[in-house]
């Protein structure tokens, strides 16, 4: 005990106590759980760089000290220093933005350009369009703007002049898509125009304040834009199902706040009230349901899922597009996988393309640079029926005459 | 392994110290070697094999050079062969791709067929341990050191994990005695703990947040002038606290094992000229370059013109030592030019007549510009960045959004703290020389706990100097 009265000994013992007690307590915790002590896992694997990194990550993830202290530090940074860490940017008036999405917008094109050619969205999109065309199916592409593309002025007052500006890399892709005759629904234009009409601080925001996703207002606008374009192109026959609407407000804590994984923050921030609008069949009063036999297949990510498969259900983009087109649709959704994963999923489901005439492919803007699995070329599933219709001209201009020798 | 990771702090270090202090003295160097190979091989196990190869080779060359009865010519041939082999290894792993790609660019420019460039992985810290090992051979050749008495001593010197991957570059002659006999005292261990914690805090609390700001700006397309300056400033702080923090941790770990390393940083941003800066920044590299390269080229003994030339050559090679990119060559040339110019002015800066704060400010300003060369991905990006700083470049259409990510209260607070710390004279190395007292203990224990807690919440934790 006398040694503890010496500051040198005290410091040494405190230091050694801290660095030794954390793994010792961890060992005790894991031993009591009877699920094996992670620290010993290093002896059960070949010492390759990949195994060692995985081992290190597993130790870090399980560390009791980290689990206890991390929320407090993150909460302090969030609450007092307005720092949202890796995932969030905290903007004034209760708005939050997804940091990787913002970084995508800011990045230099050469910096953001992926190394492999297959990571360029254009070849993957054109290849998908051409494969569909060979089966008589037309592709409509719908990149959904990042929230920060539509609400830059919510991030910083210096961005007031940025309304209507599209990030360089997105602009580059949109131009190349146009040049490749890919049919694109330009939600950037639609949303920017809507913002100019409603003003900067309209209560009817197109995106949720705490979330990366669009609001019911944004959903409705997008659905109307797609329906309008499909009708203009004549790619879809008008349906005859009458749908009605039902207002259902829901409380929702934004995904940006949830991504921080700090319960203290989630408790501190009030969730948003989202005025959802469910779509119901006019004749039966049932909530909208997908129909596998539909001629339209919607592929997409969480923008398609929100309000549709989530609470309150049948209030998302698909239901509202169905209402506009007066016919049920069919859909395949992969959260965060709008670039490649959803097409890979489609490949395993040949029946999903049966009877289809139009595929609407939605992905979020940031996936242009940050898409999970990049932008791989993915073959379509084997044809479900031998009597598939012949190839179609799937180019942007439907009136354009077929070019000889070109695969339509 | 990285000092500021959980696996090092909570597993490697306590286990290493536990075994080290329970081993008989004569086995401790062997344990240092074994532990250091685990530490180094943790990145990629084959890296350890490469280091072992270098160590065995240089140990044998050392024996050849100091063999009784060896003629001067034999000694000279041996040292040349050793230097060539070491630098060839370093050259292959570090510079092959750079040289091959440069050659391909030239071939493309003249319309010739390009060849396939082999993809070579750069072993972390190869520049540091190659230099460690080379200093042994050169010191033996010059008669400044006696050969290691055993392979375990030499391998412990080369592999010594505290300074293995990011320095400081410690010469054999500095550590030779300590490798054979060193004191393990409570006061040394405690001062080691204190400086380790300070270095740890510098890295976690200051360098990493500054790195987030710097990366945000340097990765952005055409930032506004103000943000470009803030980005350069953040990088200047990041690289200083990153590297200086690592050096402090290395010194602290060395002390825990009974070693005493030399100071590597001495308030470099308080320098009043570029000449002074190089006496304060990465002191171990400057002195190695001076003693083994500048003097070997003739130093200042071959006339004024040759002195300027030597300074420039040394700094260009020093730049290239940091990495195989034209940016580093230009960064070295920038410093070489200023060193030669200040030498011509009589070891004074161009602005020597100005008041001291202005001299410090202008030197810091020159450093900021040179850090842009150091940090930018390539020369084109560096030039764009300079244009942005000077307000001469186009401003990106979405550039104002950068403000939202970098001007948070958190980042502004960190930048302000950094600015306060870099311009004050007290250095951790000097501070830790005096005995640990209760006030110091009361300072560093909570600092360590807070730094650990912050480390748990950080995803961004690179060590800049590992790539060199």
CSV table of N, CA and C in Angstrom, one decimal, chain A residues 4-12 14-16 18-20 22-23 26 39 42 47-49 52-53 55-56 59-60 63 65-66 69-70 73-74 77 81-83 86 89 99 102-103 105-108 110-111 148 152 155-156 158-159 162 165-168 171, chain B residues 5-7 9-11 13-14 17 41-45 186-187 189-190 193-194 196-197 212 218-221 224 227 256 377 381 384 397-398 400-405 407-411 413 436-438 441 444-445 448-450 452-454 456-457 459-460:
chain,number,residue,atom,x,y,z
A,4,UNK,N,1.4,2.9,-3.2
A,4,UNK,CA,0.4,3.7,-3.8
A,4,UNK,C,0.5,5.2,-3.4
A,5,UNK,N,1.3,5.4,-2.4
A,5,UNK,CA,1.5,6.8,-2.0
A,5,UNK,C,2.6,7.5,-2.8
A,6,UNK,N,3.2,6.7,-3.7
A,6,UNK,CA,4.3,7.3,-4.6
A,6,UNK,C,3.6,7.5,-5.9
A,7,UNK,N,3.6,8.8,-6.4
A,7,UNK,CA,2.9,9.0,-7.7
A,7,UNK,C,3.4,8.2,-8.8
A,8,UNK,N,4.7,7.8,-8.8
A,8,UNK,CA,5.2,7.0,-9.9
A,8,UNK,C,4.6,5.6,-9.9
A,9,UNK,N,4.6,5.0,-8.7
A,9,UNK,CA,4.0,3.7,-8.6
A,9,UNK,C,2.4,3.8,-8.9
A,10,UNK,N,1.9,4.8,-8.4
A,10,UNK,CA,0.4,5.0,-8.6
A,10,UNK,C,0.1,5.0,-10.1
A,11,UNK,N,0.9,5.8,-10.9
A,11,UNK,CA,0.7,6.0,-12.3
A,11,UNK,C,0.9,4.6,-13.0
A,12,UNK,N,2.0,4.0,-12.6
A,12,UNK,CA,2.2,2.7,-13.3
A,12,UNK,C,1.1,1.7,-13.0
A,14,UNK,N,-2.0,2.3,-12.1
A,14,UNK,CA,-3.2,2.7,-12.8
A,14,UNK,C,-3.2,2.3,-14.3
A,15,UNK,N,-2.0,2.6,-14.9
A,15,UNK,CA,-1.9,2.3,-16.3
A,15,UNK,C,-2.0,0.8,-16.6
A,16,UNK,N,-1.2,0.0,-15.8
A,16,UNK,CA,-1.3,-1.4,-16.0
A,16,UNK,C,-2.6,-2.0,-15.7
A,18,UNK,N,-5.5,-0.5,-16.0
A,18,UNK,CA,-6.4,-0.2,-17.0
A,18,UNK,C,-6.2,-1.1,-18.2
A,19,UNK,N,-5.0,-1.2,-18.7
A,19,UNK,CA,-4.8,-2.0,-19.9
A,19,UNK,C,-4.9,-3.5,-19.6
A,20,UNK,N,-4.8,-4.0,-18.4
A,20,UNK,CA,-4.9,-5.4,-18.1
A,20,UNK,C,-6.4,-5.7,-17.7
A,22,UNK,N,-9.2,-4.5,-18.7
A,22,UNK,CA,-10.2,-4.6,-19.8
A,22,UNK,C,-10.3,-6.0,-20.4
A,23,UNK,N,-9.1,-6.5,-20.8
A,23,UNK,CA,-9.2,-7.9,-21.4
A,23,UNK,C,-9.5,-9.0,-20.3
A,26,UNK,N,-13.2,-8.8,-19.8
A,26,UNK,CA,-13.8,-9.4,-21.1
A,26,UNK,C,-13.7,-10.9,-21.1
A,39,UNK,N,-10.6,-13.9,-27.3
A,39,UNK,CA,-9.1,-13.6,-27.4
A,39,UNK,C,-8.4,-14.9,-27.8
A,42,UNK,N,-7.5,-16.4,-31.9
A,42,UNK,CA,-6.4,-16.2,-32.8
A,42,UNK,C,-5.6,-17.5,-33.0
A,47,UNK,N,-2.8,-17.7,-39.5
A,47,UNK,CA,-2.4,-16.3,-39.3
A,47,UNK,C,-2.3,-15.5,-40.6
A,48,UNK,N,-3.4,-15.4,-41.3
A,48,UNK,CA,-3.3,-14.6,-42.5
A,48,UNK,C,-3.8,-13.2,-42.2
A,49,UNK,N,-3.4,-12.3,-43.1
A,49,UNK,CA,-3.8,-10.9,-42.8
A,49,UNK,C,-5.3,-10.7,-42.7
A,52,UNK,N,-6.4,-12.1,-39.3
A,52,UNK,CA,-6.0,-11.2,-38.2
A,52,UNK,C,-6.9,-10.0,-38.1
A,53,UNK,N,-7.2,-9.4,-39.3
A,53,UNK,CA,-8.1,-8.2,-39.3
A,53,UNK,C,-9.5,-8.6,-38.7
A,55,UNK,N,-10.2,-11.0,-36.7
A,55,UNK,CA,-10.0,-11.2,-35.3
A,55,UNK,C,-10.0,-9.9,-34.5
A,56,UNK,N,-9.3,-9.0,-35.0
A,56,UNK,CA,-9.2,-7.7,-34.4
A,56,UNK,C,-10.5,-7.0,-34.3
A,59,UNK,N,-12.7,-8.6,-31.7
A,59,UNK,CA,-12.3,-8.2,-30.4
A,59,UNK,C,-12.9,-6.8,-30.1
A,60,UNK,N,-12.8,-5.9,-31.1
A,60,UNK,CA,-13.2,-4.5,-30.9
A,60,UNK,C,-14.8,-4.5,-30.7
A,63,UNK,N,-15.8,-5.7,-27.2
A,63,UNK,CA,-15.2,-5.1,-26.0
A,63,UNK,C,-16.3,-4.4,-25.1
A,65,UNK,N,-15.8,-2.5,-22.5
A,65,UNK,CA,-15.5,-1.2,-22.2
A,65,UNK,C,-15.9,-0.2,-23.3
A,66,UNK,N,-15.7,-0.7,-24.5
A,66,UNK,CA,-16.1,0.1,-25.7
A,66,UNK,C,-17.6,0.3,-25.7
A,69,UNK,N,-18.6,2.8,-22.9
A,69,UNK,CA,-18.2,4.2,-23.0
A,69,UNK,C,-18.6,4.9,-24.3
A,70,UNK,N,-18.6,4.1,-25.4
A,70,UNK,CA,-18.9,4.7,-26.7
A,70,UNK,C,-20.1,5.6,-26.8
A,73,UNK,N,-19.5,9.1,-25.1
A,73,UNK,CA,-18.6,10.0,-25.9
A,73,UNK,C,-19.3,10.5,-27.1
A,74,UNK,N,-20.0,9.6,-27.8
A,74,UNK,CA,-20.7,10.0,-29.0
A,74,UNK,C,-21.9,11.0,-28.7
A,77,UNK,N,-20.3,14.4,-27.9
A,77,UNK,CA,-19.9,15.0,-29.2
A,77,UNK,C,-21.2,15.5,-30.0
A,81,UNK,N,-21.0,19.3,-29.1
A,81,UNK,CA,-20.1,19.8,-30.1
A,81,UNK,C,-20.7,19.6,-31.5
A,82,UNK,N,-21.9,19.2,-31.6
A,82,UNK,CA,-22.6,19.1,-32.8
A,82,UNK,C,-21.9,18.3,-33.9
A,83,UNK,N,-21.3,17.2,-33.4
A,83,UNK,CA,-20.6,16.3,-34.3
A,83,UNK,C,-21.3,15.0,-34.4
A,86,UNK,N,-19.1,9.6,-38.1
A,86,UNK,CA,-18.9,9.1,-39.5
A,86,UNK,C,-20.2,9.2,-40.3
A,89,UNK,N,-24.3,14.5,-40.4
A,89,UNK,CA,-24.0,15.9,-40.3
A,89,UNK,C,-25.2,16.5,-39.6
A,99,UNK,N,-23.7,11.7,-43.9
A,99,UNK,CA,-22.3,12.2,-44.3
A,99,UNK,C,-21.7,11.5,-45.5
A,102,UNK,N,-23.1,13.2,-48.5
A,102,UNK,CA,-22.5,14.5,-48.7
A,102,UNK,C,-21.1,14.4,-49.2
A,103,UNK,N,-20.3,13.5,-48.7
A,103,UNK,CA,-19.0,13.3,-49.2
A,103,UNK,C,-19.0,12.9,-50.7
A,105,UNK,N,-21.1,13.9,-52.9
A,105,UNK,CA,-21.4,15.1,-53.7
A,105,UNK,C,-20.2,16.0,-53.8
A,106,UNK,N,-19.4,16.0,-52.7
A,106,UNK,CA,-18.2,16.9,-52.7
A,106,UNK,C,-17.0,16.4,-53.4
A,107,UNK,N,-17.0,15.0,-53.6
A,107,UNK,CA,-15.7,14.4,-54.1
A,107,UNK,C,-15.4,14.8,-55.5
A,108,UNK,N,-14.1,14.9,-55.7
A,108,UNK,CA,-13.6,15.1,-57.1
A,108,UNK,C,-14.0,13.9,-57.9
A,110,UNK,N,-12.3,12.4,-60.3
A,110,UNK,CA,-11.2,11.4,-60.5
A,110,UNK,C,-10.9,10.7,-59.2
A,111,UNK,N,-11.2,11.4,-58.0
A,111,UNK,CA,-11.0,10.8,-56.7
A,111,UNK,C,-12.1,9.7,-56.5
A,148,UNK,N,-29.3,15.9,-49.6
A,148,UNK,CA,-28.4,17.1,-49.6
A,148,UNK,C,-28.4,17.8,-51.0
A,152,UNK,N,-29.6,21.7,-50.0
A,152,UNK,CA,-28.3,22.1,-49.6
A,152,UNK,C,-28.4,23.3,-48.6
A,155,UNK,N,-28.2,22.6,-45.0
A,155,UNK,CA,-26.9,22.3,-44.4
A,155,UNK,C,-26.1,23.5,-43.9
A,156,UNK,N,-26.1,24.5,-44.8
A,156,UNK,CA,-25.4,25.7,-44.5
A,156,UNK,C,-26.0,26.9,-45.2
A,158,UNK,N,-24.5,29.1,-46.5
A,158,UNK,CA,-23.7,29.5,-47.7
A,158,UNK,C,-24.2,28.8,-48.9
A,159,UNK,N,-25.0,27.8,-48.7
A,159,UNK,CA,-25.5,27.0,-49.9
A,159,UNK,C,-26.8,27.5,-50.4
A,162,UNK,N,-27.2,27.3,-54.0
A,162,UNK,CA,-27.0,26.0,-54.7
A,162,UNK,C,-28.3,25.3,-55.1
A,165,UNK,N,-28.6,22.9,-58.2
A,165,UNK,CA,-27.3,22.5,-58.6
A,165,UNK,C,-27.1,20.9,-58.4
A,166,UNK,N,-26.6,20.3,-59.4
A,166,UNK,CA,-26.4,18.8,-59.4
A,166,UNK,C,-25.0,18.5,-59.2
A,167,UNK,N,-24.6,17.5,-58.3
A,167,UNK,CA,-23.2,17.2,-58.1
A,167,UNK,C,-22.5,16.8,-59.4
A,168,UNK,N,-21.2,17.2,-59.5
A,168,UNK,CA,-20.5,16.9,-60.7
A,168,UNK,C,-20.6,15.5,-61.2
A,171,UNK,N,-24.1,14.7,-62.5
A,171,UNK,CA,-24.4,15.4,-63.7
A,171,UNK,C,-23.7,14.7,-64.9
B,5,UNK,N,-4.7,1.0,-31.1
B,5,UNK,CA,-5.8,0.0,-31.4
B,5,UNK,C,-6.0,-0.8,-30.1
B,6,UNK,N,-7.2,-1.4,-30.0
B,6,UNK,CA,-7.5,-2.2,-28.8
B,6,UNK,C,-6.6,-3.4,-28.7
B,7,UNK,N,-6.3,-4.0,-29.8
B,7,UNK,CA,-5.5,-5.2,-29.8
B,7,UNK,C,-4.1,-4.9,-29.2
B,9,UNK,N,-3.3,-2.1,-27.2
B,9,UNK,CA,-3.3,-1.6,-25.8
B,9,UNK,C,-3.8,-2.6,-24.8
B,10,UNK,N,-4.8,-3.5,-25.2
B,10,UNK,CA,-5.4,-4.4,-24.2
B,10,UNK,C,-4.8,-5.8,-24.3
B,11,UNK,N,-4.2,-6.1,-25.3
B,11,UNK,CA,-3.7,-7.5,-25.4
B,11,UNK,C,-2.2,-7.6,-25.6
B,13,UNK,N,0.3,-5.3,-25.4
B,13,UNK,CA,1.1,-4.6,-24.5
B,13,UNK,C,1.2,-5.2,-23.1
B,14,UNK,N,0.0,-5.5,-22.4
B,14,UNK,CA,0.1,-6.1,-21.1
B,14,UNK,C,0.7,-7.5,-21.1
B,17,UNK,N,4.5,-7.0,-21.6
B,17,UNK,CA,5.2,-6.5,-20.4
B,17,UNK,C,5.2,-7.5,-19.3
B,41,UNK,N,4.4,-8.7,-37.9
B,41,UNK,CA,3.8,-9.6,-38.8
B,41,UNK,C,2.3,-9.5,-38.7
B,42,UNK,N,1.8,-8.8,-37.7
B,42,UNK,CA,0.3,-8.7,-37.5
B,42,UNK,C,-0.3,-8.0,-38.8
B,43,UNK,N,0.4,-7.1,-39.5
B,43,UNK,CA,-0.2,-6.5,-40.7
B,43,UNK,C,-0.3,-7.6,-41.8
B,44,UNK,N,0.8,-8.3,-42.0
B,44,UNK,CA,0.9,-9.2,-43.1
B,44,UNK,C,2.1,-10.1,-42.7
B,45,UNK,N,1.8,-11.4,-42.4
B,45,UNK,CA,2.8,-12.2,-41.8
B,45,UNK,C,4.1,-12.3,-42.7
B,186,UNK,N,11.7,2.3,-11.7
B,186,UNK,CA,10.3,2.7,-11.6
B,186,UNK,C,10.1,4.1,-12.2
B,187,UNK,N,11.1,5.0,-11.9
B,187,UNK,CA,11.0,6.3,-12.4
B,187,UNK,C,11.0,6.3,-14.0
B,189,UNK,N,10.1,3.8,-16.0
B,189,UNK,CA,8.9,3.2,-16.4
B,189,UNK,C,7.7,4.2,-16.3
B,190,UNK,N,7.7,4.9,-15.2
B,190,UNK,CA,6.6,5.9,-14.9
B,190,UNK,C,6.6,7.0,-16.0
B,193,UNK,N,5.3,5.8,-19.1
B,193,UNK,CA,3.9,5.7,-19.2
B,193,UNK,C,3.3,7.1,-19.4
B,194,UNK,N,3.9,8.1,-18.8
B,194,UNK,CA,3.4,9.5,-18.9
B,194,UNK,C,3.5,10.0,-20.4
B,196,UNK,N,3.9,8.1,-23.0
B,196,UNK,CA,3.1,7.3,-23.9
B,196,UNK,C,1.7,7.8,-23.9
B,197,UNK,N,1.2,8.2,-22.8
B,197,UNK,CA,-0.2,8.6,-22.7
B,197,UNK,C,-0.4,10.0,-23.4
B,212,UNK,N,-9.9,14.2,-40.3
B,212,UNK,CA,-11.2,14.1,-40.9
B,212,UNK,C,-11.4,15.4,-41.7
B,218,UNK,N,-9.3,17.9,-48.9
B,218,UNK,CA,-8.4,17.5,-50.0
B,218,UNK,C,-9.1,16.6,-50.9
B,219,UNK,N,-10.2,15.9,-50.5
B,219,UNK,CA,-10.9,15.0,-51.4
B,219,UNK,C,-12.0,15.7,-52.2
B,220,UNK,N,-12.2,17.0,-51.8
B,220,UNK,CA,-13.3,17.7,-52.4
B,220,UNK,C,-12.9,18.3,-53.8
B,221,UNK,N,-13.9,18.5,-54.6
B,221,UNK,CA,-13.7,19.1,-55.9
B,221,UNK,C,-13.6,20.6,-55.8
B,224,UNK,N,-13.5,26.1,-51.9
B,224,UNK,CA,-13.3,27.6,-51.9
B,224,UNK,C,-12.0,27.9,-51.2
B,227,UNK,N,-11.8,27.3,-47.3
B,227,UNK,CA,-11.8,25.9,-46.9
B,227,UNK,C,-10.5,25.3,-47.3
B,256,UNK,N,9.6,2.1,-21.0
B,256,UNK,CA,9.0,1.0,-20.3
B,256,UNK,C,9.9,-0.3,-20.4
B,377,UNK,N,-3.0,14.0,-53.8
B,377,UNK,CA,-2.9,12.7,-54.4
B,377,UNK,C,-1.8,12.6,-55.5
B,381,UNK,N,-3.4,17.4,-58.6
B,381,UNK,CA,-4.3,17.8,-57.5
B,381,UNK,C,-3.6,18.8,-56.6
B,384,UNK,N,-4.0,22.2,-58.4
B,384,UNK,CA,-5.3,22.7,-58.2
B,384,UNK,C,-5.6,23.2,-56.8
B,397,UNK,N,-19.1,23.5,-58.0
B,397,UNK,CA,-20.5,24.0,-57.9
B,397,UNK,C,-21.1,23.7,-56.5
B,398,UNK,N,-20.7,22.6,-55.9
B,398,UNK,CA,-21.3,22.3,-54.6
B,398,UNK,C,-20.3,22.5,-53.5
B,400,UNK,N,-19.5,25.0,-51.5
B,400,UNK,CA,-19.9,25.6,-50.2
B,400,UNK,C,-20.5,24.6,-49.2
B,401,UNK,N,-20.9,23.4,-49.7
B,401,UNK,CA,-21.4,22.4,-48.7
B,401,UNK,C,-20.3,21.9,-47.8
B,402,UNK,N,-19.1,22.1,-48.2
B,402,UNK,CA,-18.0,21.6,-47.3
B,402,UNK,C,-18.0,22.3,-46.0
B,403,UNK,N,-18.5,23.5,-46.0
B,403,UNK,CA,-18.6,24.3,-44.7
B,403,UNK,C,-19.4,23.5,-43.7
B,404,UNK,N,-20.4,22.7,-44.1
B,404,UNK,CA,-21.3,22.0,-43.2
B,404,UNK,C,-20.5,20.9,-42.5
B,405,UNK,N,-19.5,20.3,-43.2
B,405,UNK,CA,-18.8,19.2,-42.6
B,405,UNK,C,-17.6,19.6,-41.8
B,407,UNK,N,-16.9,23.0,-40.5
B,407,UNK,CA,-17.0,24.1,-39.4
B,407,UNK,C,-18.0,23.7,-38.3
B,408,UNK,N,-17.8,22.5,-37.8
B,408,UNK,CA,-18.7,22.1,-36.7
B,408,UNK,C,-18.0,22.6,-35.4
B,409,UNK,N,-18.7,22.8,-34.3
B,409,UNK,CA,-18.0,23.3,-33.1
B,409,UNK,C,-16.9,22.3,-32.7
B,410,UNK,N,-17.1,21.0,-32.9
B,410,UNK,CA,-16.1,20.0,-32.6
B,410,UNK,C,-14.8,20.3,-33.3
B,411,UNK,N,-14.9,20.4,-34.6
B,411,UNK,CA,-13.7,20.6,-35.4
B,411,UNK,C,-13.0,21.9,-35.1
B,413,UNK,N,-13.1,23.6,-32.3
B,413,UNK,CA,-12.5,23.5,-31.0
B,413,UNK,C,-11.1,22.7,-31.1
B,436,UNK,N,7.8,12.0,-12.3
B,436,UNK,CA,6.3,12.0,-12.3
B,436,UNK,C,5.8,12.4,-10.9
B,437,UNK,N,5.0,13.5,-10.9
B,437,UNK,CA,4.5,14.0,-9.6
B,437,UNK,C,3.0,13.7,-9.5
B,438,UNK,N,2.4,14.0,-8.4
B,438,UNK,CA,1.0,13.8,-8.2
B,438,UNK,C,0.2,14.7,-9.2
B,441,UNK,N,0.3,13.0,-12.5
B,441,UNK,CA,-0.5,11.7,-12.5
B,441,UNK,C,-1.9,12.1,-12.6
B,444,UNK,N,-2.5,12.9,-16.3
B,444,UNK,CA,-2.4,11.9,-17.4
B,444,UNK,C,-3.3,10.7,-17.2
B,445,UNK,N,-3.7,10.3,-16.0
B,445,UNK,CA,-4.6,9.2,-15.9
B,445,UNK,C,-6.0,9.5,-16.5
B,448,UNK,N,-5.7,9.5,-20.2
B,448,UNK,CA,-5.6,8.2,-20.8
B,448,UNK,C,-7.0,7.6,-20.9
B,449,UNK,N,-7.8,7.7,-19.9
B,449,UNK,CA,-9.1,7.1,-19.9
B,449,UNK,C,-10.0,7.8,-20.9
B,450,UNK,N,-9.9,9.1,-21.0
B,450,UNK,CA,-10.7,9.9,-22.0
B,450,UNK,C,-10.2,9.5,-23.4
B,452,UNK,N,-8.9,6.7,-24.4
B,452,UNK,CA,-9.3,5.4,-24.7
B,452,UNK,C,-10.8,5.4,-25.1
B,453,UNK,N,-11.6,6.1,-24.3
B,453,UNK,CA,-13.0,6.2,-24.6
B,453,UNK,C,-13.3,6.8,-25.9
B,454,UNK,N,-12.5,7.8,-26.3
B,454,UNK,CA,-12.6,8.5,-27.6
B,454,UNK,C,-12.2,7.5,-28.7
B,456,UNK,N,-12.5,4.4,-28.7
B,456,UNK,CA,-13.6,3.4,-28.9
B,456,UNK,C,-14.6,4.0,-29.9
B,457,UNK,N,-14.8,5.3,-30.0
B,457,UNK,CA,-15.8,5.8,-30.8
B,457,UNK,C,-15.3,6.3,-32.2
B,459,UNK,N,-13.7,5.8,-35.9
B,459,UNK,CA,-13.5,4.8,-37.0
B,459,UNK,C,-12.3,5.2,-37.8
B,460,UNK,N,-12.0,6.5,-37.8
B,460,UNK,CA,-10.9,7.1,-38.6
B,460,UNK,C,-9.6,7.1,-37.7
